[in-house]
Structures are given as C-alpha cells and as structure tokens.
Amino acid sequence: MTRLPAPDPLALEHSQRLGGLIETEIRAAGGWIPFARYMELALYAPGLGYYAAGARKLGREGDFVTAPEITPLFGHTLARQAAQVLSLTGGEIIELGAGSGRLASQLLLELERLGTLPAAYSILEVSADLRERQMNWLRATTPHLLPRLRWLDRLPERITGLVLANEVLDALPVHLVAWHKDGIAERGVALTDDGTFAWSERPLAPGALRS
C-alpha cells in the first residue's frame, strides 16, 4: 500500500473539527505553539484527540494491536518479573496508559495464582474513554480483585513498588529542538497563509534545556 485509505465522512468531519480546535489555539497563542502542545491536542483534546475520542483503537477492529491483545502469555511472563520486584519492595503496581485493561487483568490473575498480589493496582489514564473501557473490562474479568484497583489522575509524589508502561512513551507529547550554527531553536507548529499547519522554529528560551 503506497497511500493511506481515504477516511470515511464521519472520520473526515472529526478530523476537521480537531484541526479547527488546533487552529484556534495557534491563533490565540499569537500564531505558533510548541510541537509538544500540538501533539497533546492531537492525541488528548477532550472528545476530539485520538486517544480521547470514542473510536476503537486497540485490537483487530482498531488501528493497532499490542502484545496483551494477542495472547495472555505476555502478561503472564511479565507477572513473574513483577512478582520478583514486589517480593523485594512490597507496595503496589502502577500502570501508565493501560489501553483496554487486558494487561492489567492478565497480570493480576497470574500474580494471584503465584500468591503475590500487590497491595494495590493503580492505573494512570488521561483518556476518559479508555478509562471507562478499562473499568468495564476489569469488572468483567477480575470482579473479585476490584477492591485493589484504582485510577489516578497524576503520578503520586512517592511510589513503592513497580511502574509499568507498555507502549506508552511513543504517545507522550514531546518538545522538539534543532541545533543550528547560531544556536538552538524549538520546533513548533504555525499556520500558512491558506490555513494549513506548517513547521516553524523559534529561538529556545535560555535555561529551557536541562541536562
């Protein structure tokens, strides 16, 4: 396949609404936003961003498939490593971006079988749509373990236990910088004369980069 398939009318209308939101933010910010903000809106704008909208994303009917969607063997294997960590630290498991909730259920059931359940299993999920799907899946597959489950809005200041992030880093908004002979610039997104998105650079503020 050399070209992506054309979106259906509903998907196209959704994309146009999201594009309009980003355009409005760029104009309100004076004509430029950092790439990190552009990525944040594209992925997580409430009701419009890729992970915040209701379209199915995971599984055979979605856009991509991760290991826990294919087989429970991945979760069962990871549970053995988790058991080793918990035996040394105690505490809880915190999963970042739990997708459909399948990895969480696989881990919990295998850890239960191994006799090493964590004190709590916390999920940090910024997408309201995915959070609801996780809750529904875990209610159906691990109803007896629900008292150990909780959902977080942000990471706690202190963590004792294990932090998991399966295929999450590629979905985190990031800042982009470019090195030039005359200094370092931050890459962002601006609008062309016809209203389309375009790369645009601005000098990086002093002290913005930290080693």
CSV table of C-alpha atoms in Angstrom, one decimal:
chain,number,residue,atom,x,y,z
A,1,MET,CA,0.0,0.0,0.0
A,2,THR,CA,1.5,3.3,-1.1
A,3,ARG,CA,-1.2,5.6,0.2
A,4,LEU,CA,-3.4,5.6,3.3
A,5,PRO,CA,-7.1,4.8,2.7
A,6,ALA,CA,-9.4,7.7,2.4
A,7,PRO,CA,-11.3,8.4,5.7
A,8,ASP,CA,-15.0,7.9,5.7
A,9,PRO,CA,-17.2,11.1,6.0
A,10,LEU,CA,-17.5,10.8,9.8
A,11,ALA,CA,-13.8,10.4,10.3
A,12,LEU,CA,-13.1,13.3,8.0
A,13,GLU,CA,-15.6,15.5,9.8
A,14,HIS,CA,-14.0,14.6,13.1
A,15,SER,CA,-10.5,15.4,11.8
A,16,GLN,CA,-11.7,18.7,10.6
A,17,ARG,CA,-13.1,19.6,14.0
A,18,LEU,CA,-9.9,18.6,15.7
A,19,GLY,CA,-7.9,20.6,13.1
A,20,GLY,CA,-10.2,23.6,13.8
A,21,LEU,CA,-9.5,23.4,17.5
A,22,ILE,CA,-5.8,23.3,17.0
A,23,GLU,CA,-6.0,26.2,14.5
A,24,THR,CA,-7.9,28.3,17.1
A,25,GLU,CA,-5.3,27.6,19.7
A,26,ILE,CA,-2.5,28.6,17.4
A,27,ARG,CA,-4.2,31.8,16.5
A,28,ALA,CA,-4.9,32.6,20.2
A,29,ALA,CA,-1.2,31.9,21.0
A,30,GLY,CA,-0.1,34.5,18.5
A,31,GLY,CA,0.5,32.2,15.5
A,32,TRP,CA,2.7,29.5,17.0
A,33,ILE,CA,2.6,26.7,19.5
A,34,PRO,CA,5.3,24.2,20.6
A,35,PHE,CA,5.2,20.8,19.0
A,36,ALA,CA,4.5,19.3,22.4
A,37,ARG,CA,1.3,21.3,22.7
A,38,TYR,CA,0.3,20.3,19.1
A,39,MET,CA,0.8,16.6,19.9
A,40,GLU,CA,-1.1,16.9,23.2
A,41,LEU,CA,-4.1,18.4,21.4
A,42,ALA,CA,-3.9,15.9,18.6
A,43,LEU,CA,-3.9,12.9,21.0
A,44,TYR,CA,-5.7,14.1,24.1
A,45,ALA,CA,-8.0,17.0,23.4
A,46,PRO,CA,-11.2,16.1,25.2
A,47,GLY,CA,-13.7,14.4,22.9
A,48,LEU,CA,-11.6,15.0,19.8
A,49,GLY,CA,-8.0,13.8,20.3
A,50,TYR,CA,-7.0,10.4,19.1
A,51,TYR,CA,-6.9,8.7,22.5
A,52,ALA,CA,-9.7,10.9,24.0
A,53,ALA,CA,-12.4,10.2,21.3
A,54,GLY,CA,-14.6,7.2,21.2
A,55,ALA,CA,-13.3,5.4,18.1
A,56,ARG,CA,-12.0,1.9,18.6
A,57,LYS,CA,-8.2,1.9,18.6
A,58,LEU,CA,-7.0,-1.4,20.1
A,59,GLY,CA,-7.5,-4.9,18.8
A,60,ARG,CA,-8.3,-6.5,15.5
A,61,GLU,CA,-11.1,-4.0,14.8
A,62,GLY,CA,-8.9,-1.0,15.7
A,63,ASP,CA,-5.8,0.7,14.4
A,64,PHE,CA,-3.1,-1.3,16.1
A,65,VAL,CA,-2.6,-4.4,18.2
A,66,THR,CA,-0.3,-4.7,21.2
A,67,ALA,CA,1.0,-8.0,22.7
A,68,PRO,CA,-1.6,-8.2,25.5
A,69,GLU,CA,-4.4,-8.1,22.9
A,70,ILE,CA,-3.0,-11.1,21.1
A,71,THR,CA,-2.2,-13.5,23.9
A,72,PRO,CA,-2.2,-13.6,27.8
A,73,LEU,CA,1.3,-15.1,27.6
A,74,PHE,CA,2.9,-11.7,27.6
A,75,GLY,CA,1.1,-10.6,30.8
A,76,HIS,CA,1.8,-14.0,32.5
A,77,THR,CA,5.5,-13.7,31.7
A,78,LEU,CA,5.7,-10.1,32.9
A,79,ALA,CA,3.9,-11.1,36.1
A,80,ARG,CA,6.8,-13.3,37.1
A,81,GLN,CA,9.2,-10.4,36.8
A,82,ALA,CA,6.6,-8.2,38.7
A,83,ALA,CA,6.5,-10.8,41.5
A,84,GLN,CA,10.3,-10.7,41.9
A,85,VAL,CA,10.2,-6.9,42.2
A,86,LEU,CA,7.2,-6.9,44.6
A,87,SER,CA,9.0,-9.5,46.8
A,88,LEU,CA,11.8,-7.1,47.3
A,89,THR,CA,9.9,-3.8,47.6
A,90,GLY,CA,6.3,-4.7,48.5
A,91,GLY,CA,3.9,-1.9,47.6
A,92,GLU,CA,1.8,-1.6,44.5
A,93,ILE,CA,1.9,-1.7,40.7
A,94,ILE,CA,1.2,1.5,38.8
A,95,GLU,CA,0.4,1.0,35.1
A,96,LEU,CA,0.7,4.1,32.8
A,97,GLY,CA,-1.8,4.1,29.9
A,98,ALA,CA,-3.5,0.7,30.4
A,99,GLY,CA,-5.1,0.6,27.0
A,100,SER,CA,-8.0,-1.9,27.0
A,101,GLY,CA,-7.1,-3.2,30.5
A,102,ARG,CA,-6.1,-6.6,29.3
A,103,LEU,CA,-2.6,-6.4,30.5
A,104,ALA,CA,-3.8,-5.4,34.0
A,105,SER,CA,-6.2,-8.4,34.2
A,106,GLN,CA,-3.6,-10.8,32.9
A,107,LEU,CA,-1.1,-9.6,35.5
A,108,LEU,CA,-3.5,-9.6,38.4
A,109,LEU,CA,-4.8,-13.1,37.6
A,110,GLU,CA,-1.3,-14.5,37.2
A,111,LEU,CA,0.0,-12.8,40.4
A,112,GLU,CA,-3.0,-14.1,42.2
A,113,ARG,CA,-2.1,-17.6,41.1
A,114,LEU,CA,1.5,-17.1,42.2
A,115,GLY,CA,0.3,-15.8,45.6
A,116,THR,CA,2.0,-12.4,45.1
A,117,LEU,CA,-0.8,-9.9,44.6
A,118,PRO,CA,0.2,-6.3,45.0
A,119,ALA,CA,-1.3,-4.2,47.8
A,120,ALA,CA,-2.9,-2.1,45.0
A,121,TYR,CA,-3.0,-1.9,41.3
A,122,SER,CA,-3.2,1.7,40.1
A,123,ILE,CA,-3.8,2.9,36.6
A,124,LEU,CA,-2.8,6.4,35.4
A,125,GLU,CA,-5.1,7.0,32.4
A,126,VAL,CA,-5.7,10.5,30.9
A,127,SER,CA,-8.3,9.3,28.4
A,128,ALA,CA,-11.8,9.2,29.8
A,129,ASP,CA,-12.9,6.9,27.0
A,130,LEU,CA,-10.1,4.4,27.7
A,131,ARG,CA,-10.6,4.6,31.4
A,132,GLU,CA,-14.2,3.6,31.0
A,133,ARG,CA,-13.2,0.7,28.8
A,134,GLN,CA,-10.6,-0.5,31.3
A,135,MET,CA,-13.2,-0.3,34.1
A,136,ASN,CA,-15.7,-2.4,32.1
A,137,TRP,CA,-13.1,-5.0,31.2
A,138,LEU,CA,-11.7,-5.4,34.7
A,139,ARG,CA,-15.2,-5.6,36.2
A,140,ALA,CA,-15.9,-8.5,33.8
A,141,THR,CA,-12.6,-10.4,34.1
A,142,THR,CA,-11.4,-9.7,37.7
A,143,PRO,CA,-14.5,-8.7,39.7
A,144,HIS,CA,-13.1,-10.2,42.9
A,145,LEU,CA,-10.0,-8.0,42.6
A,146,LEU,CA,-11.8,-4.7,42.2
A,147,PRO,CA,-11.0,-3.5,45.7
A,148,ARG,CA,-7.3,-3.5,44.8
A,149,LEU,CA,-7.9,-1.3,41.7
A,150,ARG,CA,-7.9,2.4,41.5
A,151,TRP,CA,-7.5,5.1,38.8
A,152,LEU,CA,-5.1,8.0,39.1
A,153,ASP,CA,-5.2,11.5,37.5
A,154,ARG,CA,-1.5,12.1,38.1
A,155,LEU,CA,1.6,10.2,39.5
A,156,PRO,CA,1.9,10.2,43.2
A,157,GLU,CA,4.9,12.0,44.7
A,158,ARG,CA,6.3,8.7,46.1
A,159,ILE,CA,6.0,5.2,44.7
A,160,THR,CA,6.8,1.9,46.4
A,161,GLY,CA,6.6,-1.0,44.1
A,162,LEU,CA,6.6,-1.3,40.3
A,163,VAL,CA,5.8,1.1,37.5
A,164,LEU,CA,4.8,-0.4,34.1
A,165,ALA,CA,4.5,1.4,30.8
A,166,ASN,CA,3.7,-0.9,27.9
A,167,GLU,CA,4.0,1.0,24.5
A,168,VAL,CA,3.4,4.4,26.2
A,169,LEU,CA,6.5,6.5,25.5
A,170,ASP,CA,5.5,7.0,21.9
A,171,ALA,CA,2.2,8.6,22.9
A,172,LEU,CA,3.7,11.2,25.3
A,173,PRO,CA,3.9,14.8,24.0
A,174,VAL,CA,7.5,15.8,23.5
A,175,HIS,CA,9.3,19.0,22.8
A,176,LEU,CA,11.5,19.2,19.6
A,177,VAL,CA,14.6,21.2,19.3
A,178,ALA,CA,17.0,21.8,16.4
A,179,TRP,CA,20.7,22.7,16.7
A,180,HIS,CA,21.9,25.4,14.3
A,181,LYS,CA,25.2,27.2,13.9
A,182,ASP,CA,23.7,30.3,15.5
A,183,GLY,CA,22.0,28.5,18.4
A,184,ILE,CA,19.3,26.1,19.4
A,185,ALA,CA,15.7,26.5,18.3
A,186,GLU,CA,12.4,24.9,19.4
A,187,ARG,CA,10.3,23.4,16.7
A,188,GLY,CA,6.6,24.2,16.7
A,189,VAL,CA,3.6,24.5,14.5
A,190,ALA,CA,2.3,27.6,12.8
A,191,LEU,CA,-0.3,28.3,10.1
A,192,THR,CA,0.4,29.1,6.4
A,193,ASP,CA,-1.4,31.8,4.5
A,194,ASP,CA,-4.0,29.3,3.4
A,195,GLY,CA,-4.6,28.0,7.0
A,196,THR,CA,-2.7,24.7,6.8
A,197,PHE,CA,-0.3,23.5,9.5
A,198,ALA,CA,3.5,24.0,9.0
A,199,TRP,CA,6.7,23.6,10.9
A,200,SER,CA,8.1,26.7,12.4
A,201,GLU,CA,11.0,27.4,14.7
A,202,ARG,CA,11.7,29.9,17.4
A,203,PRO,CA,14.8,30.6,19.5
A,204,LEU,CA,14.9,28.4,22.5
A,205,ALA,CA,14.4,30.3,25.8
A,206,PRO,CA,17.5,30.5,28.0
A,207,GLY,CA,17.6,27.6,30.5
A,208,ALA,CA,14.8,25.7,28.7
A,209,LEU,CA,17.1,22.7,28.3
A,210,ARG,CA,18.2,20.8,31.4
A,211,SER,CA,20.9,18.1,31.4
